[in-house]
Coordinates of C-alpha atoms in Angstrom, one line a residue:
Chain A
X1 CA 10.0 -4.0 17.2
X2 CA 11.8 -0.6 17.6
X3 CA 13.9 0.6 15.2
X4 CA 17.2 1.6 16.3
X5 CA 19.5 4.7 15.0
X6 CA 21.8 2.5 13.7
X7 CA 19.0 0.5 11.9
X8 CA 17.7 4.1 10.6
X9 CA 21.6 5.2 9.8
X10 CA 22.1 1.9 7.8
X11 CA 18.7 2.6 6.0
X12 CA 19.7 6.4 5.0
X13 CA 23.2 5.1 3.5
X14 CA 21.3 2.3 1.6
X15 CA 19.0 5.5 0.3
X16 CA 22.1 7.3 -0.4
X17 CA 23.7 4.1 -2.0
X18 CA 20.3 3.4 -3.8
X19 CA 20.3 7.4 -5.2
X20 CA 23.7 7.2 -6.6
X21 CA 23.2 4.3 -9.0
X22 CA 20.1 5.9 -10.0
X23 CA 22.0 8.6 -11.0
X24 CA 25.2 8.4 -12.1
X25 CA 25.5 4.2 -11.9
X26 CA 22.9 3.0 -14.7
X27 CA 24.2 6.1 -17.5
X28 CA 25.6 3.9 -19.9
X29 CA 23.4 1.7 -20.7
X30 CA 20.5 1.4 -23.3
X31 CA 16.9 2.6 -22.6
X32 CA 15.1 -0.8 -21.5
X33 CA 17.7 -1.8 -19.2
X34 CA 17.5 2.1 -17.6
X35 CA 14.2 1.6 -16.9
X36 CA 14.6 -1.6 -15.5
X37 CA 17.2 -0.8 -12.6
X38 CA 15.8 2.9 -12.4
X39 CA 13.0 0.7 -11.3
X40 CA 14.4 -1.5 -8.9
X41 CA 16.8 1.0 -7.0
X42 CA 14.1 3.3 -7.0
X43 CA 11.6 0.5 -5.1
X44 CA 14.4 0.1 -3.2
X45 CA 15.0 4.1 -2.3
X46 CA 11.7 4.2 -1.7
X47 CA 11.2 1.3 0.9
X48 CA 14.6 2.3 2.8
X49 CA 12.7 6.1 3.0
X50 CA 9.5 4.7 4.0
X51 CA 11.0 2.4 6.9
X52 CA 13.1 5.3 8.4
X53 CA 9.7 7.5 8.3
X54 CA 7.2 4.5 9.6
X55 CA 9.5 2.1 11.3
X56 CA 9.2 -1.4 10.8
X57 CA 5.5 -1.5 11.5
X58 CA 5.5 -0.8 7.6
X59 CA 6.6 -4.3 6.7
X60 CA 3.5 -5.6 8.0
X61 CA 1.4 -4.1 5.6
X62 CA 0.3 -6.8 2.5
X63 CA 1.6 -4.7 0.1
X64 CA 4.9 -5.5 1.4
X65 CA 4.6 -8.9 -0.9
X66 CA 4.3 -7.4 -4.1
X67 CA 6.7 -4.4 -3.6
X68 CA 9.2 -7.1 -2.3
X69 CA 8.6 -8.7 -6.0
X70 CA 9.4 -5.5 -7.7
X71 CA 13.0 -5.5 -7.1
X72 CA 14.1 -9.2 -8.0
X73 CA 11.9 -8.8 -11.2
X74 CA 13.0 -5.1 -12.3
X75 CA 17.1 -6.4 -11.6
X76 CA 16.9 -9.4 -13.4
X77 CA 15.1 -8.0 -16.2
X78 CA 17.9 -5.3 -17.1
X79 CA 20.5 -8.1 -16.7
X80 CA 18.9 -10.0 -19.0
X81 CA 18.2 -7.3 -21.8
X82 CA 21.8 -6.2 -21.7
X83 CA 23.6 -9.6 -21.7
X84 CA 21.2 -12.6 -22.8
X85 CA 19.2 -10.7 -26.1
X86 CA 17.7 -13.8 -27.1
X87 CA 15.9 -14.1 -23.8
X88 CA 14.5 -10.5 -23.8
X89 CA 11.4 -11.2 -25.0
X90 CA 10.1 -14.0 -23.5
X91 CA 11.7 -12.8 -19.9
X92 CA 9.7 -9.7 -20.4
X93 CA 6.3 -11.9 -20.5
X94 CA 7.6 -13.9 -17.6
X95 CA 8.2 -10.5 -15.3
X96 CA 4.8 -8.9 -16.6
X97 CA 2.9 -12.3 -15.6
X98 CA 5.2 -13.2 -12.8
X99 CA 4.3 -9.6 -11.3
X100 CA 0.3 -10.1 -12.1
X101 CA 0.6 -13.6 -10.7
X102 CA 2.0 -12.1 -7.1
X103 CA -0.7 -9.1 -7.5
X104 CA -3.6 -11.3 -7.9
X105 CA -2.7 -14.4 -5.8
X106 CA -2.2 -11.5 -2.8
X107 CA -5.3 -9.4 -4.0
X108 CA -7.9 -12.3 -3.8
X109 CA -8.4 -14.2 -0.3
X110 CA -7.1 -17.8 -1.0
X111 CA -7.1 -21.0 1.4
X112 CA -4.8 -23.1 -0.6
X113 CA -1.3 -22.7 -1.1
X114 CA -1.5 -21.0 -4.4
X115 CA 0.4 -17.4 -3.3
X116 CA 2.9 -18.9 -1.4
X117 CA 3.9 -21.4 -4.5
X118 CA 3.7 -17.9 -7.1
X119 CA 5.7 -16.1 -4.8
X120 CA 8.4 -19.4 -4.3
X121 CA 8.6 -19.5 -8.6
X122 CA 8.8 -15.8 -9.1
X123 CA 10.9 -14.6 -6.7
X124 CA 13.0 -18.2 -7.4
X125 CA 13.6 -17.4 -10.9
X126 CA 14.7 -13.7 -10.4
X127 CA 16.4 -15.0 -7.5
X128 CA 18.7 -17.4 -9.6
X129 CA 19.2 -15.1 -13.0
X130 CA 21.0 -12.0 -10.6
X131 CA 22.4 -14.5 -8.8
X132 CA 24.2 -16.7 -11.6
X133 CA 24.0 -14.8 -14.5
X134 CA 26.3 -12.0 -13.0
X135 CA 28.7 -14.6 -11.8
X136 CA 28.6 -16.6 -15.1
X137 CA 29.3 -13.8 -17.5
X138 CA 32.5 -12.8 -15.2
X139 CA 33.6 -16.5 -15.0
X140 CA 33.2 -16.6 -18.8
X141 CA 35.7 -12.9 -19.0
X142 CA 32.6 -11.2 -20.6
X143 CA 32.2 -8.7 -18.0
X144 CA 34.9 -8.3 -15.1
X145 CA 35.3 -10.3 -12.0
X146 CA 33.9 -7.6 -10.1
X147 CA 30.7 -7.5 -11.8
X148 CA 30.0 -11.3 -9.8
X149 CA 29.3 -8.8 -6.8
X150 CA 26.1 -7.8 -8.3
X151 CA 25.4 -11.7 -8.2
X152 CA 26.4 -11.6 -4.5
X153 CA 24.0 -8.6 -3.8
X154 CA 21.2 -10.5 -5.8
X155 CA 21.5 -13.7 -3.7
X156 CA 21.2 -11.3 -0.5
X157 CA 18.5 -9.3 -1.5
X158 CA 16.9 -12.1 -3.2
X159 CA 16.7 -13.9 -0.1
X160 CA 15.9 -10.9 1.9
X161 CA 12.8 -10.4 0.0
X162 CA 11.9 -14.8 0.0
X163 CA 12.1 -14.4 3.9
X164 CA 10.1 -11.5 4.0
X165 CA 7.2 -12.7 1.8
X166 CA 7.2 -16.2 3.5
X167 CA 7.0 -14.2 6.8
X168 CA 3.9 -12.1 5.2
X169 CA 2.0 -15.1 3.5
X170 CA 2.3 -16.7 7.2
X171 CA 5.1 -19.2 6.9
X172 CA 8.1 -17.9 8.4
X173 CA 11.1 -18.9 7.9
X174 CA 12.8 -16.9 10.6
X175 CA 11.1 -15.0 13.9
X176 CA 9.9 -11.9 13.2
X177 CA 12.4 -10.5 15.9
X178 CA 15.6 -12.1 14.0
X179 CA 14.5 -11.0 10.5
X180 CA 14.2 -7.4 11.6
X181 CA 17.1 -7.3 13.5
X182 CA 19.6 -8.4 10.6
X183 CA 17.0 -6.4 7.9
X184 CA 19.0 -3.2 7.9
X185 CA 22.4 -5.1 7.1
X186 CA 20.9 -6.9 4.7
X187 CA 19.5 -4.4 2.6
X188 CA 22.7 -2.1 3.0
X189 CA 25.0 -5.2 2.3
X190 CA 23.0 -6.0 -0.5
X191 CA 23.1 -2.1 -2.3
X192 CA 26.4 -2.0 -1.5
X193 CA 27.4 -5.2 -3.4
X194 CA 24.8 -4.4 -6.2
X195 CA 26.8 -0.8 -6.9
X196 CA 29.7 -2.0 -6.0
X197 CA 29.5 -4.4 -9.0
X198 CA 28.0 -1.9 -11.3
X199 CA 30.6 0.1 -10.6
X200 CA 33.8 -2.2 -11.2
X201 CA 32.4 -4.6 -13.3
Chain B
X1 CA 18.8 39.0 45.6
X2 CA 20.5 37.5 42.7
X3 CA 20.5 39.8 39.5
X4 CA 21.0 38.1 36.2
X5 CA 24.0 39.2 34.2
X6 CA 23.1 40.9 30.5
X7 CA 24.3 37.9 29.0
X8 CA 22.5 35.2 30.3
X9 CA 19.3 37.5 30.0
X10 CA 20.2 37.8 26.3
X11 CA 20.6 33.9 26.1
X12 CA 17.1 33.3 27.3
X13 CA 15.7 35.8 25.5
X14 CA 17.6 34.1 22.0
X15 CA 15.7 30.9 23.5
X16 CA 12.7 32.2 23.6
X17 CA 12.8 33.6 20.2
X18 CA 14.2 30.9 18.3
X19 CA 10.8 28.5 18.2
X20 CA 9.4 31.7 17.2
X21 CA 10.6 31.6 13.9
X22 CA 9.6 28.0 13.8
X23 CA 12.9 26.8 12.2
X24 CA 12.4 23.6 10.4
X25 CA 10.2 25.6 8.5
X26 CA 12.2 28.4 7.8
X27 CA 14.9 26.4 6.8
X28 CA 13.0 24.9 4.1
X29 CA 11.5 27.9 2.7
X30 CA 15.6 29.2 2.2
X31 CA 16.7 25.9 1.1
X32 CA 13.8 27.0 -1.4
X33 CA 15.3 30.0 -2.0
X34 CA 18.7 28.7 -2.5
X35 CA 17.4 26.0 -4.8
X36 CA 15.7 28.5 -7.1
X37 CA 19.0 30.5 -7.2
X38 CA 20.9 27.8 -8.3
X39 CA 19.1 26.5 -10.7
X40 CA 19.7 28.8 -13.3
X41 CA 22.9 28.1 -13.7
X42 CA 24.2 31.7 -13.6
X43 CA 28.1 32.1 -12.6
X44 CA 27.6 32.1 -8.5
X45 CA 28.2 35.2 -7.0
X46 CA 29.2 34.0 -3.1
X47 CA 28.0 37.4 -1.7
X48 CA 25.0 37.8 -3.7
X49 CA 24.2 34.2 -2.4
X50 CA 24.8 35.3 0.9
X51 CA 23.2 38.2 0.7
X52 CA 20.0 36.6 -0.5
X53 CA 20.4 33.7 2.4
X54 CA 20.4 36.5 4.8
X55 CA 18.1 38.6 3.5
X56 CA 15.5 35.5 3.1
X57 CA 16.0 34.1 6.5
X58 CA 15.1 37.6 8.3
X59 CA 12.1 38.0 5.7
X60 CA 10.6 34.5 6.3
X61 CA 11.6 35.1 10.2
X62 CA 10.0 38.1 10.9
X63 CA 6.8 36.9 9.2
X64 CA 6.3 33.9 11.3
X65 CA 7.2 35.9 14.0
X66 CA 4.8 38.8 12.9
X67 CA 2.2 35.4 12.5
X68 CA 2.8 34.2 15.9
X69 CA 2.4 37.9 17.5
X70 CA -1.2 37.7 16.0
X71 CA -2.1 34.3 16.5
X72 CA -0.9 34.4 20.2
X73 CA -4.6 34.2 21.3
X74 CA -5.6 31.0 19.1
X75 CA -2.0 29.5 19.7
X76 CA -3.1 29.6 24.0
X77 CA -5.8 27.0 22.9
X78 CA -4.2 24.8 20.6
X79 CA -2.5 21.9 23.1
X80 CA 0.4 21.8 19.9
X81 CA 1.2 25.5 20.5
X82 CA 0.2 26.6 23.7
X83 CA 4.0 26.7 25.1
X84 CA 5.0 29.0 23.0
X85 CA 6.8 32.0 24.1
X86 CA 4.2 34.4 22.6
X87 CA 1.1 32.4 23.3
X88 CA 1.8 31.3 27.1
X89 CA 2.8 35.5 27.9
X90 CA 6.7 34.8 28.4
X91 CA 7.6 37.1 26.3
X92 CA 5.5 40.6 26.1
X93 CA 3.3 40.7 22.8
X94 CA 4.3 44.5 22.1
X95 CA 8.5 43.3 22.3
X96 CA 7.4 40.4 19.7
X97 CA 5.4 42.6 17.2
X98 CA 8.7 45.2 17.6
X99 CA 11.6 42.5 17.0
X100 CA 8.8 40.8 14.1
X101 CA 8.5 44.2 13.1
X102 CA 12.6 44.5 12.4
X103 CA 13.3 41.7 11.8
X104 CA 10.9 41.9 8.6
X105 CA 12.3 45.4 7.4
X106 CA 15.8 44.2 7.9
X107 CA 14.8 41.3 5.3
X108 CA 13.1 42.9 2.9
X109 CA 15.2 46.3 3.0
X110 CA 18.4 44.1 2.3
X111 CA 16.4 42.2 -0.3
X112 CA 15.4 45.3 -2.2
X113 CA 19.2 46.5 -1.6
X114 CA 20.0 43.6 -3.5
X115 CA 18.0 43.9 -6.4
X116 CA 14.5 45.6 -6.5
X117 CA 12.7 42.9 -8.3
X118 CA 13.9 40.4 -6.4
X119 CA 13.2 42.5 -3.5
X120 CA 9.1 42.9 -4.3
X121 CA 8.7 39.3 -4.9
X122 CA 10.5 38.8 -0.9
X123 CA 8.2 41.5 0.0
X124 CA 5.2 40.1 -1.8
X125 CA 5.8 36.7 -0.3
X126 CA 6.3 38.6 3.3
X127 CA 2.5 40.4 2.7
X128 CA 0.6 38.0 1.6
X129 CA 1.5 35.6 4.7
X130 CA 1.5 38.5 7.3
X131 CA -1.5 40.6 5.7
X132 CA -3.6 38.7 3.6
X133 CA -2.9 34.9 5.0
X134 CA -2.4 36.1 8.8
X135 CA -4.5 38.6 9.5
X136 CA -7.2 38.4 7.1
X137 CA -8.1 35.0 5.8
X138 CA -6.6 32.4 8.1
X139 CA -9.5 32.2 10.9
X140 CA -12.5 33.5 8.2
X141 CA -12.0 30.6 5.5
X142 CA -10.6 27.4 5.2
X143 CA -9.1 28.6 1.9
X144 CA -6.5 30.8 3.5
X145 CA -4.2 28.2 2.5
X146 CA -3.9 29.1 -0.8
X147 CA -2.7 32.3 0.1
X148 CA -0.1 30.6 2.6
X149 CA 1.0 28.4 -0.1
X150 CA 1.7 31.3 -2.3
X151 CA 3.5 32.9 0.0
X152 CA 5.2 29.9 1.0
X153 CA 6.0 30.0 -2.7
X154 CA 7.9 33.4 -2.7
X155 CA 11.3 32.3 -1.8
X156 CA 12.3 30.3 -4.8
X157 CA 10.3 32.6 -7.4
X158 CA 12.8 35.0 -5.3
X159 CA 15.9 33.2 -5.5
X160 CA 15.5 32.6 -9.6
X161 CA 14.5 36.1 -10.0
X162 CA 17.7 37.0 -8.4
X163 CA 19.7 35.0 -10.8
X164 CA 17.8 35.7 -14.0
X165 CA 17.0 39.2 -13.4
X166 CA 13.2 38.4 -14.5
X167 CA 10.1 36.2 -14.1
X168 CA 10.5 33.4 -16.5
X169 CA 8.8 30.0 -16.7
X170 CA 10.7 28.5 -15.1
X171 CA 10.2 30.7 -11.8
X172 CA 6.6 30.3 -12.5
X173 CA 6.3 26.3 -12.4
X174 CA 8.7 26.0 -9.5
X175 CA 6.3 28.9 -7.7
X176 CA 3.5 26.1 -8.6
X177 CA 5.3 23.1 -7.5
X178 CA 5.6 24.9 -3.9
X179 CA 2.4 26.1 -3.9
X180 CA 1.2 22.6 -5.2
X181 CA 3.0 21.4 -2.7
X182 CA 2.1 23.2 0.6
X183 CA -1.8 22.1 0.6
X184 CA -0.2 18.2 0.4
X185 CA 1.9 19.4 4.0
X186 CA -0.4 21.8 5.6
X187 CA -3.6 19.3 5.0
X188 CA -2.3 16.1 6.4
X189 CA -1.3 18.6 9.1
X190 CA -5.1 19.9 9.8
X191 CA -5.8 16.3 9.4
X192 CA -3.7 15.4 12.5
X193 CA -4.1 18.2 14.4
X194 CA -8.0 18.6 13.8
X195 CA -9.2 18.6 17.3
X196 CA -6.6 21.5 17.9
X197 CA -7.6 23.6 15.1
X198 CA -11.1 22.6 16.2
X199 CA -10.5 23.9 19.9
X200 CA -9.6 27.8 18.7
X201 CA -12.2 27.7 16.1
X202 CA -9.8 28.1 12.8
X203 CA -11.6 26.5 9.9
X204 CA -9.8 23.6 8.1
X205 CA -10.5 22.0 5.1
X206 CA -11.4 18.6 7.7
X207 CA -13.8 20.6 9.3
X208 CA -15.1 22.4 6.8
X209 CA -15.7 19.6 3.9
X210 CA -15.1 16.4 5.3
X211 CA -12.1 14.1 5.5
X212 CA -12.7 12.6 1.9
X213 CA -12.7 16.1 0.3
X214 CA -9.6 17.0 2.3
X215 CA -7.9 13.9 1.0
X216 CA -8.7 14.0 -2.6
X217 CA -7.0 17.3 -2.3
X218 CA -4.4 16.4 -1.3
X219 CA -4.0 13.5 -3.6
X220 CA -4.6 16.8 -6.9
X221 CA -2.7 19.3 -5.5
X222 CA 0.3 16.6 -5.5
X223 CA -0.2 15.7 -8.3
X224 CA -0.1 19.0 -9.4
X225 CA 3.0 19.5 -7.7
X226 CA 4.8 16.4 -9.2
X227 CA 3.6 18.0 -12.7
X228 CA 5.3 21.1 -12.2
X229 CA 8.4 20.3 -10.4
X230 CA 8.7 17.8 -13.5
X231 CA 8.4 20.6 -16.5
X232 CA 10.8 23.2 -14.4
X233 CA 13.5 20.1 -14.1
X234 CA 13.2 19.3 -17.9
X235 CA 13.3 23.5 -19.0
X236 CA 16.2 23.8 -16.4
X237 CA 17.8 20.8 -18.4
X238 CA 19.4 19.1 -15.3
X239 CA 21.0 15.3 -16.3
X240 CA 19.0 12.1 -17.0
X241 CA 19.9 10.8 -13.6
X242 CA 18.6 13.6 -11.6
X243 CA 15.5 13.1 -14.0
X244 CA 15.0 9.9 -13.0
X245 CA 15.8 10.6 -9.7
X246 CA 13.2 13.1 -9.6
X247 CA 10.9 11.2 -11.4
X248 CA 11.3 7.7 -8.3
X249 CA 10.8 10.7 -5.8
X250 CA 7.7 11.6 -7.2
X251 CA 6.4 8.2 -7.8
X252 CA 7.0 8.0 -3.9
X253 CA 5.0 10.8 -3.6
X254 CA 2.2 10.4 -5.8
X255 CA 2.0 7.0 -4.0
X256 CA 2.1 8.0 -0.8
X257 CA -0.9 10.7 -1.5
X258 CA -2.9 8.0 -3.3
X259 CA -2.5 5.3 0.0
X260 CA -3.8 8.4 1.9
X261 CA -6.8 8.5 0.0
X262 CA -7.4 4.8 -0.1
X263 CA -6.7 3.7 2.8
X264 CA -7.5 7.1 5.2
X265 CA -5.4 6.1 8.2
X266 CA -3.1 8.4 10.6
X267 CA -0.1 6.2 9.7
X268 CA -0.8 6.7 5.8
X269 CA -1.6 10.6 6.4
X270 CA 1.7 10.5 8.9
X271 CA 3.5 9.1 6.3
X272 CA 2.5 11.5 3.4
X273 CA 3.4 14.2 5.8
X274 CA 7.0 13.6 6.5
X275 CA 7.5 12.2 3.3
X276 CA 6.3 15.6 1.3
X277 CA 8.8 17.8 3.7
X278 CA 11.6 14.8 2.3
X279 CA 10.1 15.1 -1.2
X280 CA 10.5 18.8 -1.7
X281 CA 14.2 19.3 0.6
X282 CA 15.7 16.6 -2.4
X283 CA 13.6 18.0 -5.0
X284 CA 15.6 21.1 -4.5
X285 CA 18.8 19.7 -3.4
X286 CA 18.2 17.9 -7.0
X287 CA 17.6 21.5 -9.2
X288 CA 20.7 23.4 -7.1
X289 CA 22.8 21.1 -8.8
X290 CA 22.5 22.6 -12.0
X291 CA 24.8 25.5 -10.7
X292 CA 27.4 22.7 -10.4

């Protein structure tokens, strides 16, 4: 499918978006959590550069899975360092395996349902901690209400990157046509929310 | 018999002219410039800055114009550059060489009105594409590039000699990050346009050692170019997000270059191509913010 100038235009401010929070977004907090969202805004500049040079004929390649991991796990790890410090440790083991787990089950031709099933629990997991955590600690007055918008951009983006790696193992959820047509929303909707609620929160 | 009025002769002429100077190019070669200017973080002086915008543009102009005036004859054969106004005879090769000609000594005369260092180093950049690049190396070896990328290098050694008053390290790693950096865009260039260069019998690296050898470049010299634009950005002492900025940029980049190797498609070498030109038009957009 052709991408359109609007899809390329909503890629650029997601870029733009993406590039702020690098910079100026993420200054405040300690080194490990720096990393962590340096990591996955910067998988996310990257990707939204990368699909306004290539197009969409980029998502097809396998390496889409993993990269698609990289943001989930690289978000939810910073939230957890900075607000649940019991948790860091073993979190940390679970994104280092979790991310070996994707890279292997993809790397090595499989029959049975093995990568789909790693890719369901890693991408589930991440999923749920930037979607609830977020929203917990500003239900809980920890953080601000505003910071439940990063929760909002985690459940978008969460599920942006689920379709797309069910669409890549070969069980779509959605037609190819319909996931590429909302994909540039999405990903904008999704930054937007996520600095958005660094931001304000 | 309809005669055509001055002005619309002057129009066409401008339109002729303007891919001469190959634009794009140009453009990023003064955003170069501007970048190495700024990134000393010297009190900005608007007419020196215009002065050296000026002065840039007509140096870097009247080269590529002086380059096209040469290679008019392998241009003809090249399907990519055949149209143009010097190659396919629209324009008369002795007019081009005279407005190339000016166009150049207006540059570098300004430049050295300017300042006289900064002044050699925009000459020096305008020689060794015109003389030594151009007319001497480019269809004898396929290592003419280097001398391209040094040249192509001038403009932001230029620009921070301006504001410094003197070569310092600085200068000299962002010189190496450009000329790092031109083998990564002019190879997967040769790479896609091979049959071209082939046709007027220029020597590439492709042609001359083999695909895998051009890639592997390609894959050094960026690293290379990541390394140096890295140092200058920490000695500049711009903020921890640009930093990190730079430092996602480069990943991209260093990516990108490895895919090329790996995987040796046109999509990857596509890829690598227009994401080196993005690489290096943030990387300086990134070090002119010092001055702010």
């Amino acid at each position: 499918m052709k991408m359109t100038t609007l899809d390329r235009l909503l890629l650029l401010l997601t870029v733009f978006l993406a590039a702020y929070q690098i910079v100026v977004g993420i200054d405040n907090l300690s080194t490990e959590p720096i990393i962590a969202y340096t990591i996955a805004f910067g998988v996310l500049l990257l990707a939204g550069l990368l699909l306004i040079i290539l197009g969409f004929e980029v998502l097809d390649s396998p390496v889409v899975v993993i990269v698609s991991t990289i943001i989930p796990l690289a978000l939810s790890l910073g939230l957890i360092w900075e607000h649940l410090a019991s948790y860091r440790t073993l979190y940390l083991i679970f994104t280092i395996i979790g991310f070996a787990a994707v890279t292997l089950t993809r790397a090595i031709p499989m029959q049975n349902k093995l990568p789909t099933i790693t890719i369901a629990i890693v991408h589930g997991i991440s999923g749920v901690t930037i979607f609830l955590l977020p929203i917990l600690l500003s239900v809980q007055g920890i953080m601000k209400p505003a910071f439940a918008l990063v929760g909002i951009g985690g459940a978008l983006i969460g599920l942006g990157g689920l379709i797309l790696s069910f669409f890549r193992t070969g069980h779509p959820v959605f037609s190819k046509e319909t996931i590429l047509r909302v994909f540039s929303s999405l990903l904008l909707l999704a930054t937007i929310f996520f600095v958005a609620g660094f931001k304000l929160g | 018999m309809s005669v055509q009025s001055p002005i619309v002769n002057q129009k066409s002429k401008i339109k002729l002219y303007w891919p001469l100077i190959k634009s794009s190019q140009t453009g990023l070669l003064l955003a170069t410039g501007i970048a190495g200017y700024l990134s000393a973080g010297t009190p900005i002086g608007l007419l020196t800055l215009l002065g050296m915008s000026f002065s840039l543009f007509f140096a870097i102009s009247g080269s590529t114009i002086m380059n096209m005036w040469y290679d008019r004859d392998i241009d003809a054969k090249m399907k990519r550059t055949h149209k143009r106004s010097a190659a396919s005879g629209e324009l008369n090769h002795k007019e081009v060489f005279a407005v190339g000609m000016s166009i150049s000594i207006l540059g570098m005369g300004w430049a050295f009105i300017i300042a006289p260092l900064y002044g050699l180093v925009v000459f020096a950049g305008w020689f060794f594409d015109v003389v030594i690049y151009t007319l001497w190396l480019k269809r004898r070896t396929a290592w003419s590039i280097v001398w391209g990328g040094i040249s192509g290098a001038m403009p932001i050694l230029a620009g921070r000699v301006l504001a410094t008053g003197h070569i310092d390290l600085v200068g000299i790693l962002l010189t190496l990050a450009i000329l790092f950096w031109i083998p990564t865009h002019t190879l997967t260039f040769s790479i896609k346009f091979r049959e071209d260069y082939g046709n007027a019998g220029i020597p590439t690296f492709p042609s001359t050692y083999g695909d895998t050898f051009t890639r592997a470049t390609i894959t050094v010299s960026s690293i290379l170019a990541a390394l140096a634009i890295g140092w200058a950005s920490m000695l500049i002492g711009i903020s921890a997000g640009y930093l990190r900025l730079i430092a996602v940029l480069t990943a991209g980049l260093l990516l990108l270059a490895f895919a090329t190797f790996q995987v040796k498609s046109e999509r990857a070498n596509f890829g690598l191509f227009k994401y080196a030109s993005l690489y290096m038009l943030s990387s300086m957009i990134i070090l002119a913010m010092k001055a702010f």
